[in-house]
Structure formats: C-alpha cells, structure tokens
Amino acid sequence: GAGVSQSPRYKVAKRGQDVALRCDPISGHVSLFWYQQALGQGPEFLTYFQNEAQLDKSGLPSDRFFAERPEGSVSTLKIQRTQQEDSAVYLCASSLPGAASEQYFGPGTRLTVT
Amino acid sequence: KQEVTQIPAALSVPEGENLVLNCSFTDSAIYNLQWFRQDPGKGLTSLLLIQSSQREQTSGRLNASLDKSSGRSTLYIAASQPGDSATYLCAVKEYGNKLVFGAGTILRVKS
C-alpha cells in the first residue's frame, strides 16, 4: 500500500504564527513517531504514539509543541507562536508494534519561520 | 544518554571505489541499528536493518555489520556509483522505541 504521507510539504510562517503539520501513517501501523531535523544534523526524536496514546513526549522542545492522534491513525503536530529556531524539517515515521519493528519515514515537512 | 557518532562527516571518492562508513554508539542496550539514505530535500530511505542479535546484513552492493559489545557498526559500499551520492545516516533503536541518529556522512561519488 501507500507509504507514510505528510502535508504540507513546505510551510512558511511568520514568527508568532501557529502551524499544524499532518502525518498519515501506513495503514495498520499502530506506532507513530515525530522527529525534527535541523539543517546539517540527524533527526531528533520529538514524540511517540501507540494507537491514540502518547507514550513518550520527552523530546518536545517546549510547551509550544503539541502532538495528537485522536483516533489512532492520522497525527497532527502543532507548533504555537513559532520562533525562528523552529525552522527545520519535521519527519513522521510509523511502524508495526514490537520493539524490533522497522520505522518507515515520510518525506517530511520543511518549516521556515521568517 | 545515548550518543551516535558517524565518521567521516564527508567523503568524496571516484566512481568504482569500495568504501566504508563508520558509526559508533555509547550505550549497547539497543534493539536494532538501521542505516538510512537521505537525498537532498527528501525523507529517509531505509537501507539495512540489523537486529541486536545479528552480526551483519547484506543488500546488493551494501553490507552492514554490527558489533554491539563495542558499540560499532560499519556500512560497506562496493563498486560505488555516482547515484550513491547522498547523506548516509545511522540510527540505533533504544528501549522505549525511539531512534537516536548520528549526524550523517555526506558521500559524493565522482564520475
């Protein structure tokens, strides 16, 4: 079936605006992850869902970042009052349950805050 | 805290050369290790996944090894081609399911 999809692919926001980034995981994948990738760096973990439960949000950089997955499928990452340091690529990944499962990544959303 | 380091940061080689990318990690309590490829402006493509109980995995011209006790992995690319030019990322999966990534190796294969 289709892979992980993310929208929008590109987002430009003025500083102080709120943004919402969407992730559609692979059908049947109960685990969903968000990562942030700054320019020239590897991705860094933000948060993890199993079905609709947010099991780990230790990587969210501030309380301006909020993620939800209300029906255990599509997930939204929301950033309130965006700052320039929020400019990055936001990657979503999904996987089957199980510790050894492989994570499959979407194309990412490139957020630029001006 | 798990730290993943990739050496070298960048590599430029002529077409046809065999090459090795290195990855090291500080905490051996991992489920698995994955090598990814990332093209400019694109997402991550998984190349090889090695479970913690395995020593190596092969796919075509790629071979990845894992030495969990010493915290090291290598990605071997045989007979490199210009199409192999990309950033290669190594990531370990920790207990708790999150991936911890290195900063990547930027590979350029010259024709």
mmCIF file of C-alpha atoms in Angstrom:
data_model
loop_
_atom_site.group_PDB
_atom_site.id
_atom_site.type_symbol
_atom_site.label_atom_id
_atom_site.label_comp_id
_atom_site.label_asym_id
_atom_site.label_seq_id
_atom_site.Cartn_x
_atom_site.Cartn_y
_atom_site.Cartn_z
ATOM 1 C CA GLY A 1 0.000 0.000 0.000
ATOM 2 C CA ALA A 2 0.929 3.671 0.162
ATOM 3 C CA GLY A 3 3.785 4.835 2.331
ATOM 4 C CA VAL A 4 3.764 7.475 5.050
ATOM 5 C CA SER A 5 2.495 10.785 3.732
ATOM 6 C CA GLN A 6 2.912 14.249 5.207
ATOM 7 C CA SER A 7 1.331 17.600 4.430
ATOM 8 C CA PRO A 8 2.092 20.284 3.670
ATOM 9 C CA ARG A 9 5.483 19.509 2.185
ATOM 10 C CA TYR A 10 6.598 23.107 2.679
ATOM 11 C CA LYS A 11 5.347 25.719 5.107
ATOM 12 C CA VAL A 12 6.456 29.306 5.564
ATOM 13 C CA ALA A 13 5.221 31.010 8.718
ATOM 14 C CA LYS A 14 5.778 34.433 10.151
ATOM 15 C CA ARG A 15 7.220 34.466 13.638
ATOM 16 C CA GLY A 16 4.433 34.192 16.163
ATOM 17 C CA GLN A 17 2.015 32.278 13.910
ATOM 18 C CA ASP A 18 0.644 28.843 14.790
ATOM 19 C CA VAL A 19 1.207 25.937 12.391
ATOM 20 C CA ALA A 20 -0.216 22.424 12.089
ATOM 21 C CA LEU A 21 1.627 19.605 10.350
ATOM 22 C CA ARG A 22 -0.161 16.415 9.345
ATOM 23 C CA CYS A 23 1.037 12.823 9.121
ATOM 24 C CA ASP A 24 -0.818 9.882 7.555
ATOM 25 C CA PRO A 25 0.873 6.647 8.620
ATOM 26 C CA ILE A 26 0.928 3.353 6.756
ATOM 27 C CA SER A 27 -2.398 1.589 7.236
ATOM 28 C CA GLY A 28 -2.237 -0.822 10.163
ATOM 29 C CA HIS A 29 0.817 0.755 11.769
ATOM 30 C CA VAL A 30 -0.052 1.344 15.407
ATOM 31 C CA SER A 31 3.167 3.178 16.296
ATOM 32 C CA LEU A 32 3.800 6.716 15.086
ATOM 33 C CA PHE A 33 6.824 8.920 15.701
ATOM 34 C CA TRP A 34 7.717 12.571 15.080
ATOM 35 C CA TYR A 35 11.304 13.745 14.578
ATOM 36 C CA GLN A 36 12.828 17.197 13.982
ATOM 37 C CA GLN A 37 15.796 17.589 11.645
ATOM 38 C CA ALA A 38 17.773 20.822 11.698
ATOM 39 C CA LEU A 39 19.920 21.709 8.708
ATOM 40 C CA GLY A 40 23.041 19.554 8.547
ATOM 41 C CA GLN A 41 22.020 17.390 11.508
ATOM 42 C CA GLY A 42 20.482 13.999 12.030
ATOM 43 C CA PRO A 43 16.810 13.775 13.028
ATOM 44 C CA GLU A 44 15.993 14.152 16.726
ATOM 45 C CA PHE A 45 13.106 12.403 18.446
ATOM 46 C CA LEU A 46 10.127 14.525 19.468
ATOM 47 C CA THR A 47 7.281 12.210 20.469
ATOM 48 C CA TYR A 48 5.812 8.705 20.088
ATOM 49 C CA PHE A 49 2.259 7.333 19.924
ATOM 50 C CA GLN A 50 0.965 3.824 20.218
ATOM 51 C CA ASN A 51 -2.542 3.962 18.775
ATOM 52 C CA GLU A 52 -4.046 7.118 20.288
ATOM 53 C CA ALA A 53 -1.897 7.061 23.419
ATOM 54 C CA GLN A 54 1.083 9.402 23.557
ATOM 55 C CA LEU A 55 3.629 7.218 25.333
ATOM 56 C CA ASP A 56 6.673 9.469 25.157
ATOM 57 C CA LYS A 57 6.850 13.220 24.636
ATOM 58 C CA SER A 58 10.244 13.728 26.193
ATOM 59 C CA GLY A 59 11.716 15.221 23.006
ATOM 60 C CA LEU A 60 9.248 18.091 22.592
ATOM 61 C CA PRO A 61 11.453 21.193 22.988
ATOM 62 C CA SER A 62 8.912 23.421 24.702
ATOM 63 C CA ASP A 63 5.259 23.665 25.683
ATOM 64 C CA ARG A 64 4.644 25.429 22.361
ATOM 65 C CA PHE A 65 4.836 21.998 20.721
ATOM 66 C CA PHE A 66 1.820 19.737 20.925
ATOM 67 C CA ALA A 67 1.007 16.473 19.130
ATOM 68 C CA GLU A 68 -2.173 14.466 18.931
ATOM 69 C CA ARG A 69 -3.501 11.315 17.337
ATOM 70 C CA PRO A 70 -7.136 11.212 18.477
ATOM 71 C CA GLU A 71 -8.329 8.167 16.517
ATOM 72 C CA GLY A 72 -5.088 6.248 16.432
ATOM 73 C CA SER A 73 -4.409 6.944 12.760
ATOM 74 C CA VAL A 74 -3.649 10.447 11.438
ATOM 75 C CA SER A 75 -1.461 12.594 13.658
ATOM 76 C CA THR A 76 -1.024 16.351 13.853
ATOM 77 C CA LEU A 77 1.983 18.189 15.234
ATOM 78 C CA LYS A 78 1.077 21.720 16.251
ATOM 79 C CA ILE A 79 3.541 24.484 16.989
ATOM 80 C CA GLN A 80 2.197 27.592 18.645
ATOM 81 C CA ARG A 81 3.776 31.047 18.427
ATOM 82 C CA THR A 82 6.502 29.862 16.056
ATOM 83 C CA GLN A 83 10.070 31.091 16.555
ATOM 84 C CA GLN A 84 12.964 31.181 14.097
ATOM 85 C CA GLU A 85 14.650 28.297 15.884
ATOM 86 C CA ASP A 86 11.653 26.119 14.981
ATOM 87 C CA SER A 87 12.764 26.199 11.325
ATOM 88 C CA ALA A 88 13.558 22.582 10.440
ATOM 89 C CA VAL A 89 12.273 19.546 8.600
ATOM 90 C CA TYR A 90 9.660 17.640 10.587
ATOM 91 C CA LEU A 91 9.657 13.926 9.830
ATOM 92 C CA CYS A 92 6.964 11.430 10.673
ATOM 93 C CA ALA A 93 7.529 7.672 10.859
ATOM 94 C CA SER A 94 5.268 4.711 11.507
ATOM 95 C CA SER A 95 5.806 1.078 12.376
ATOM 96 C CA LEU A 96 4.096 -2.141 13.329
ATOM 97 C CA PRO A 97 4.016 -2.969 17.034
ATOM 98 C CA GLY A 98 7.040 -4.659 18.558
ATOM 99 C CA ALA A 99 10.396 -3.460 19.727
ATOM 100 C CA ALA A 100 12.255 -4.869 16.725
ATOM 101 C CA SER A 101 9.959 -3.303 14.139
ATOM 102 C CA GLU A 102 11.340 -1.092 11.420
ATOM 103 C CA GLN A 103 10.265 2.557 11.209
ATOM 104 C CA TYR A 104 9.161 3.861 7.818
ATOM 105 C CA PHE A 105 9.574 7.577 7.184
ATOM 106 C CA GLY A 106 7.509 10.120 5.290
ATOM 107 C CA PRO A 107 9.004 12.820 3.039
ATOM 108 C CA GLY A 108 8.878 15.435 5.778
ATOM 109 C CA THR A 109 7.531 18.966 6.088
ATOM 110 C CA ARG A 110 10.067 21.750 5.711
ATOM 111 C CA LEU A 111 9.062 24.601 8.034
ATOM 112 C CA THR A 112 10.637 28.020 7.561
ATOM 113 C CA VAL A 113 9.870 30.713 10.125
ATOM 114 C CA THR A 114 10.588 34.246 8.932
ATOM 115 C CA LYS B 1 22.221 9.387 27.299
ATOM 116 C CA GLN B 2 22.792 7.548 24.007
ATOM 117 C CA GLU B 3 25.130 9.307 21.591
ATOM 118 C CA VAL B 4 25.709 8.222 17.999
ATOM 119 C CA THR B 5 28.764 9.394 16.091
ATOM 120 C CA GLN B 6 29.449 8.984 12.386
ATOM 121 C CA ILE B 7 32.863 9.199 10.801
ATOM 122 C CA PRO B 8 33.803 10.672 8.406
ATOM 123 C CA ALA B 9 31.466 13.674 8.210
ATOM 124 C CA ALA B 10 32.046 13.869 4.453
ATOM 125 C CA LEU B 11 33.688 11.665 1.877
ATOM 126 C CA SER B 12 34.475 12.147 -1.813
ATOM 127 C CA VAL B 13 35.576 9.157 -3.874
ATOM 128 C CA PRO B 14 35.989 8.298 -7.567
ATOM 129 C CA GLU B 15 33.446 6.020 -9.172
ATOM 130 C CA GLY B 16 34.144 2.313 -8.723
ATOM 131 C CA GLU B 17 35.862 2.586 -5.358
ATOM 132 C CA ASN B 18 34.821 0.445 -2.391
ATOM 133 C CA LEU B 19 34.189 2.467 0.755
ATOM 134 C CA VAL B 20 33.370 2.134 4.437
ATOM 135 C CA LEU B 21 31.236 4.412 6.587
ATOM 136 C CA ASN B 22 31.568 4.170 10.358
ATOM 137 C CA CYS B 23 29.037 4.547 13.151
ATOM 138 C CA SER B 24 29.616 4.276 16.888
ATOM 139 C CA PHE B 25 27.184 4.416 19.803
ATOM 140 C CA THR B 26 27.731 4.784 23.535
ATOM 141 C CA ASP B 27 25.039 2.520 25.044
ATOM 142 C CA SER B 28 24.854 -1.092 23.889
ATOM 143 C CA ALA B 29 21.275 -1.544 25.209
ATOM 144 C CA ILE B 30 19.653 -1.333 21.774
ATOM 145 C CA TYR B 31 17.012 -3.306 19.890
ATOM 146 C CA ASN B 32 18.476 -2.758 16.455
ATOM 147 C CA LEU B 33 20.517 -0.472 14.218
ATOM 148 C CA GLN B 34 19.407 0.984 10.909
ATOM 149 C CA TRP B 35 21.281 2.610 8.059
ATOM 150 C CA PHE B 36 19.358 5.188 6.038
ATOM 151 C CA ARG B 37 19.995 7.165 2.907
ATOM 152 C CA GLN B 38 18.762 10.749 2.547
ATOM 153 C CA ASP B 39 18.802 12.639 -0.740
ATOM 154 C CA PRO B 40 18.696 16.470 -0.675
ATOM 155 C CA GLY B 41 15.230 17.713 0.241
ATOM 156 C CA LYS B 42 13.883 14.181 0.677
ATOM 157 C CA GLY B 43 12.863 11.913 3.521
ATOM 158 C CA LEU B 44 14.765 8.871 4.758
ATOM 159 C CA THR B 45 15.084 5.635 2.815
ATOM 160 C CA SER B 46 15.928 2.588 4.916
ATOM 161 C CA LEU B 47 18.874 0.641 3.513
ATOM 162 C CA LEU B 48 19.568 -2.064 6.077
ATOM 163 C CA LEU B 49 18.240 -3.044 9.489
ATOM 164 C CA ILE B 50 20.363 -5.196 11.815
ATOM 165 C CA GLN B 51 18.683 -6.677 14.875
ATOM 166 C CA SER B 52 20.730 -6.673 18.092
ATOM 167 C CA SER B 53 21.206 -10.447 17.856
ATOM 168 C CA GLN B 54 22.599 -10.259 14.319
ATOM 169 C CA ARG B 55 26.131 -9.529 13.141
ATOM 170 C CA GLU B 56 25.504 -8.325 9.601
ATOM 171 C CA GLN B 57 23.026 -7.736 6.810
ATOM 172 C CA THR B 58 23.544 -7.529 3.063
ATOM 173 C CA SER B 59 21.537 -5.973 0.259
ATOM 174 C CA GLY B 60 23.054 -5.838 -3.204
ATOM 175 C CA ARG B 61 26.259 -3.810 -3.067
ATOM 176 C CA LEU B 62 25.665 -2.862 0.577
ATOM 177 C CA ASN B 63 26.837 -4.747 3.637
ATOM 178 C CA ALA B 64 26.340 -3.565 7.203
ATOM 179 C CA SER B 65 27.929 -5.084 10.278
ATOM 180 C CA LEU B 66 27.135 -4.665 13.949
ATOM 181 C CA ASP B 67 29.372 -5.226 16.967
ATOM 182 C CA LYS B 68 27.036 -4.427 19.827
ATOM 183 C CA SER B 69 29.537 -5.045 22.595
ATOM 184 C CA SER B 70 31.974 -2.489 21.230
ATOM 185 C CA GLY B 71 29.259 -0.089 20.088
ATOM 186 C CA ARG B 72 30.235 -0.047 16.419
ATOM 187 C CA SER B 73 28.691 -0.538 13.009
ATOM 188 C CA THR B 74 30.082 -0.189 9.529
ATOM 189 C CA LEU B 75 28.369 0.242 6.182
ATOM 190 C CA TYR B 76 30.378 -1.130 3.279
ATOM 191 C CA ILE B 77 29.514 0.045 -0.238
ATOM 192 C CA ALA B 78 31.078 -1.937 -3.064
ATOM 193 C CA ALA B 79 31.857 -0.526 -6.501
ATOM 194 C CA SER B 80 30.455 2.919 -5.756
ATOM 195 C CA GLN B 81 28.419 4.755 -8.400
ATOM 196 C CA PRO B 82 27.507 8.449 -8.825
ATOM 197 C CA GLY B 83 23.918 7.505 -7.923
ATOM 198 C CA ASP B 84 25.163 6.526 -4.459
ATOM 199 C CA SER B 85 25.836 10.207 -3.698
ATOM 200 C CA ALA B 86 23.672 11.128 -0.717
ATOM 201 C CA THR B 87 23.813 11.556 3.047
ATOM 202 C CA TYR B 88 24.005 8.275 4.967
ATOM 203 C CA LEU B 89 22.545 8.196 8.462
ATOM 204 C CA CYS B 90 22.992 5.594 11.162
ATOM 205 C CA ALA B 91 20.367 5.208 13.911
ATOM 206 C CA VAL B 92 20.013 2.940 16.935
ATOM 207 C CA LYS B 93 16.661 1.941 18.383
ATOM 208 C CA GLU B 94 16.627 2.254 22.128
ATOM 209 C CA TYR B 95 14.435 0.526 24.665
ATOM 210 C CA GLY B 96 11.410 2.822 24.517
ATOM 211 C CA ASN B 97 11.305 2.564 20.719
ATOM 212 C CA LYS B 98 12.755 5.907 19.685
ATOM 213 C CA LEU B 99 15.575 6.127 17.165
ATOM 214 C CA VAL B 100 18.748 8.046 18.034
ATOM 215 C CA PHE B 101 20.557 9.273 14.933
ATOM 216 C CA GLY B 102 24.071 10.277 14.091
ATOM 217 C CA ALA B 103 24.722 13.495 12.171
ATOM 218 C CA GLY B 104 25.382 11.595 8.958
ATOM 219 C CA THR B 105 28.125 11.130 6.384
ATOM 220 C CA ILE B 106 27.818 13.149 3.168
ATOM 221 C CA LEU B 107 29.031 10.945 0.315
ATOM 222 C CA ARG B 108 29.973 12.198 -3.116
ATOM 223 C CA VAL B 109 30.925 9.722 -5.820
ATOM 224 C CA LYS B 110 32.625 11.406 -8.748
ATOM 225 C CA SER B 111 32.181 10.097 -12.292
#
